[in-house]
mmCIF file of C-alpha atoms in Angstrom:
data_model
loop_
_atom_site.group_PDB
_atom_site.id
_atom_site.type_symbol
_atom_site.label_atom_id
_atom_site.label_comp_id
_atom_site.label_asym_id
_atom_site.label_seq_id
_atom_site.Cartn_x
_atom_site.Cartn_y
_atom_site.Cartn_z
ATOM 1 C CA UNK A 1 99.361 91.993 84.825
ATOM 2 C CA UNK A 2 101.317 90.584 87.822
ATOM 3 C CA UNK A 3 100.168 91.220 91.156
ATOM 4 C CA UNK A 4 101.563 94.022 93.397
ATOM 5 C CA UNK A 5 103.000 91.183 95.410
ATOM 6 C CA UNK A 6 105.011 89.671 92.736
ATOM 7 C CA UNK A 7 106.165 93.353 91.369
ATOM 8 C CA UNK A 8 107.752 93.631 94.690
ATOM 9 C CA UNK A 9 109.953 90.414 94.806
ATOM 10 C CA UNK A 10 107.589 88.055 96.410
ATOM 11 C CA UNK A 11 107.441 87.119 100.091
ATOM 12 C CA UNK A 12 111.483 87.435 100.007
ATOM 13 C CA UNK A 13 111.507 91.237 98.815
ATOM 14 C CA UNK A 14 108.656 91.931 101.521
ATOM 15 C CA UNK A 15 109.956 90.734 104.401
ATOM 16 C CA UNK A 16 113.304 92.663 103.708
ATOM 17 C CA UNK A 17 111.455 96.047 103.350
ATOM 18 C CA UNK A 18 109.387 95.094 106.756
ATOM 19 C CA UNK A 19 112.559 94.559 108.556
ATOM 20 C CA UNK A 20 114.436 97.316 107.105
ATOM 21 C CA UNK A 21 110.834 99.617 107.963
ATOM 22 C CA UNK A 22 110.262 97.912 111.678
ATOM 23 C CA UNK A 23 113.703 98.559 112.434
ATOM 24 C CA UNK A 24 113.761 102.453 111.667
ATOM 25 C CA UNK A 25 110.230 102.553 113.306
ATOM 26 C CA UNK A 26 112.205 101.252 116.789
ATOM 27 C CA UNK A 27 114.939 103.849 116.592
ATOM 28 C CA UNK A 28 112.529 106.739 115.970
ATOM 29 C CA UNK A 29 111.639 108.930 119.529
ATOM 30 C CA UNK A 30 107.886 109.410 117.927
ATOM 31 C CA UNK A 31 106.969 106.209 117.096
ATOM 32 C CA UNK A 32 109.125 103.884 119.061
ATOM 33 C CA UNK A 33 106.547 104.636 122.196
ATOM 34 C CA UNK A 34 103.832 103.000 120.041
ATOM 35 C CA UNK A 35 106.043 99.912 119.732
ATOM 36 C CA UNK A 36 107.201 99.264 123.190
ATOM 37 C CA UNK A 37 110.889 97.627 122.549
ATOM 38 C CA UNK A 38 109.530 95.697 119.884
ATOM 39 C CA UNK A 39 108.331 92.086 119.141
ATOM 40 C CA UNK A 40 110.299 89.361 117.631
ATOM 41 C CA UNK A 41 106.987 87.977 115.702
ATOM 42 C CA UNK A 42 106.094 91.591 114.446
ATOM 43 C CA UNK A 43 108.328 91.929 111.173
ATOM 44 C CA UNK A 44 106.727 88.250 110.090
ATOM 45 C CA UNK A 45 103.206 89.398 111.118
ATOM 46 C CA UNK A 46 103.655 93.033 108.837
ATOM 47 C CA UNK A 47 105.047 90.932 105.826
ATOM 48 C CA UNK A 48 102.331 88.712 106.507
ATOM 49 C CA UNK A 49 99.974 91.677 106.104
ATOM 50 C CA UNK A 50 101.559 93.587 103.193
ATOM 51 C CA UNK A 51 102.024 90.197 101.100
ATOM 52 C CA UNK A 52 98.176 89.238 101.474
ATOM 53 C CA UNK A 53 97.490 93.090 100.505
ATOM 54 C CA UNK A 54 99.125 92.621 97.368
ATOM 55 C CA UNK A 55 97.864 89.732 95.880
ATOM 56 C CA UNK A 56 100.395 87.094 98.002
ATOM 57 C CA UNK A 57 99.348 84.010 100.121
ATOM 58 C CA UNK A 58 96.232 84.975 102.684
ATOM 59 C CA UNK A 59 98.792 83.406 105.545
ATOM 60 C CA UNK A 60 97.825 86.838 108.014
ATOM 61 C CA UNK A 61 93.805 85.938 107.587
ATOM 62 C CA UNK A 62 94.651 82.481 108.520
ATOM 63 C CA UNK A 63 96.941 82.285 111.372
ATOM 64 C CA UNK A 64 96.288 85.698 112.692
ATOM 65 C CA UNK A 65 92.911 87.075 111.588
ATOM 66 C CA UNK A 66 91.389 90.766 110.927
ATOM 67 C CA UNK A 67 90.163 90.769 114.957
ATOM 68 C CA UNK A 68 94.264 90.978 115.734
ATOM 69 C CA UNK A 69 94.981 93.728 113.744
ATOM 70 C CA UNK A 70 92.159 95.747 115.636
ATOM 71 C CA UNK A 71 93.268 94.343 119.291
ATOM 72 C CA UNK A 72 96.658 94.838 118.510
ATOM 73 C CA UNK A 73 95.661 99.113 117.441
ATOM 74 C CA UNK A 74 92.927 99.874 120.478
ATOM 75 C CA UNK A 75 94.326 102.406 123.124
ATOM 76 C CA UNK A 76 97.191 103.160 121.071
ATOM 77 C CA UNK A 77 95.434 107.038 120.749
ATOM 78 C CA UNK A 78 98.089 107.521 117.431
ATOM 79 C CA UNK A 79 98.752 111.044 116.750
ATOM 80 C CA UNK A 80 98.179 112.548 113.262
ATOM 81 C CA UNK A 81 102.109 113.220 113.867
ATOM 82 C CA UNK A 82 102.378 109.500 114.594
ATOM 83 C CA UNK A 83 100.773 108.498 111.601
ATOM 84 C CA UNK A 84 102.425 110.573 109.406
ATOM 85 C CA UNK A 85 105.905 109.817 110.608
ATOM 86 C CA UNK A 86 104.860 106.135 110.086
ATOM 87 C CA UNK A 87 103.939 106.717 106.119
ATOM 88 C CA UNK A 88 107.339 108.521 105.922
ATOM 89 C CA UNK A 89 109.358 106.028 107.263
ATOM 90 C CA UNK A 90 107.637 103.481 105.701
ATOM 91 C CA UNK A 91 107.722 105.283 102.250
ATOM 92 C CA UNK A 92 111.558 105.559 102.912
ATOM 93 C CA UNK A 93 112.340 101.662 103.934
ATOM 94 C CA UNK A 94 110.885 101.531 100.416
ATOM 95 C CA UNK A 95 114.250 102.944 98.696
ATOM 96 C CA UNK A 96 116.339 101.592 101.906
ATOM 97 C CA UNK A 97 115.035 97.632 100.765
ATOM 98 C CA UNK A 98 115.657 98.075 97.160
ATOM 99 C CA UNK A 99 112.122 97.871 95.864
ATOM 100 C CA UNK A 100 110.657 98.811 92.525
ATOM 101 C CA UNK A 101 110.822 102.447 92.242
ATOM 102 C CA UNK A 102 108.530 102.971 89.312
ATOM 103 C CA UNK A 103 105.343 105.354 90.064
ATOM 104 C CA UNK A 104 102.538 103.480 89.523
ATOM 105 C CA UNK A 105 104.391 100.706 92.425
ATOM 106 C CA UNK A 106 105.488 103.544 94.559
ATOM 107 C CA UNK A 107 101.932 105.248 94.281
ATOM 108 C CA UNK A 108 100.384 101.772 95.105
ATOM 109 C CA UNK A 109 102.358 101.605 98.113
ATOM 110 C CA UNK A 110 101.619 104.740 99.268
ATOM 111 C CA UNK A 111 98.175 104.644 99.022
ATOM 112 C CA UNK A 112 97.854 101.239 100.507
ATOM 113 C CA UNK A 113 99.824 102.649 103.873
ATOM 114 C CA UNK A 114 98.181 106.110 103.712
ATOM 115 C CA UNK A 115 95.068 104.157 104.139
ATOM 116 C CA UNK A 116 96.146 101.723 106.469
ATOM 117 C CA UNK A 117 97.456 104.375 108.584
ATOM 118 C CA UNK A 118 93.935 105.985 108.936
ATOM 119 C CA UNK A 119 92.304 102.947 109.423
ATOM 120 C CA UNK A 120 94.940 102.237 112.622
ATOM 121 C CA UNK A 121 94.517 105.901 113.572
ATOM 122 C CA UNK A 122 90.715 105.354 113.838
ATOM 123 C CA UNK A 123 90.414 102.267 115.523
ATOM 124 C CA UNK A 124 93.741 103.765 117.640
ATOM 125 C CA UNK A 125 90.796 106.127 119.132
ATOM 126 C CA UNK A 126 88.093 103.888 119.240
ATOM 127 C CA UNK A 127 86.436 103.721 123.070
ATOM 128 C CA UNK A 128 83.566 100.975 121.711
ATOM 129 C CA UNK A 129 82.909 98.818 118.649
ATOM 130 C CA UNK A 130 81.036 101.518 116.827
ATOM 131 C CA UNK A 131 83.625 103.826 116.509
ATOM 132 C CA UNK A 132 86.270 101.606 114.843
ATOM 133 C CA UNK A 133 86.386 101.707 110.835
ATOM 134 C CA UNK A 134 84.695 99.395 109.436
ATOM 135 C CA UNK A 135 87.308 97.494 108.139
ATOM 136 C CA UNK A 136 87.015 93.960 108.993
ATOM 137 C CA UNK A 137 89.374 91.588 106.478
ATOM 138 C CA UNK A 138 92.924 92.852 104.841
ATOM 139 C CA UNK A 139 92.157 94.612 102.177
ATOM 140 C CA UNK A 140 93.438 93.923 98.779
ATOM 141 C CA UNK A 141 95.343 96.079 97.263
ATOM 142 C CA UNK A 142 95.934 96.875 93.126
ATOM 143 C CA UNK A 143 97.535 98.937 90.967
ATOM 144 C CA UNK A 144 95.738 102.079 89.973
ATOM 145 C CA UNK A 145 92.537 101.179 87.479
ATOM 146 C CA UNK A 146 92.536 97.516 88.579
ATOM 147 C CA UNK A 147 89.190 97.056 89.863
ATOM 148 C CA UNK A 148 89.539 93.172 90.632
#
């Protein structure tokens, strides 16, 4: 069975959606205060991210690490509203990009950025090191069953 990252389109397909996602994430009044005006390095660092999820090169763990993710998330205090808005937009850049829209994908996705989105949420919150998820490498994501 080929990898979620392959399904997609490869590091190509991914970095389309991430741009397509970052973009609408910039223009929207509820999340665009999370982002600040936005960083030119961001859209490489989230395909980074979703491409080592899937089964794609571990390029995020290398040149950026787990610890990044976490410093980049502290302080933010997101908003269940935040979060939310973030999974919907995200969920939609799916269909703006082109991407597979077959369920088990699409469910794949979803549940990949519904828990990602907690996990940023959490550690959004987090006032010391023992209340941030526990979460410490990307997590690798599969299709539904797949339990390598």
């Amino acid at each position: 069975m080929t990898s979620l990252f392959e399904h997609a389109g490869g590091e190509a397909a991914l970095h389309r959606l991430e741009q397509i996602f970052y973009d609408s994430v910039l223009a929207d009044p509820l999340l665009q205060p999370l982002f600040g005006a936005g960083k030119a390095s961001h859209v490489d660092h989230l395909t980074a991210f979703t491409a080592e999820s899937f089964g794609g090169p571990d390029r995020f763990s290398r040149q950026l690490g787990f610890a990044h993710l976490i410093s980049v998330h502290r302080g933010l205090e997101i908003s269940e509203a935040q979060r939310q808005r973030f999974v919907d937009l995200y969920m939609a850049a799916l269909d703006n990009a082109d991407m597979p829209t077959d369920e088990p994908f699409r469910t794949a996705v979803r549940e990949h950025v519904e828990f990602g989105s907690h996990v940023a949420m959490q550690n959004s919150h987090a006032r010391n090191d023992d209340e941030l998820h526990p979460l410490r490498e990307v997590p690798r994501w599969a299709w539904e069953g797949d339990d390598d």
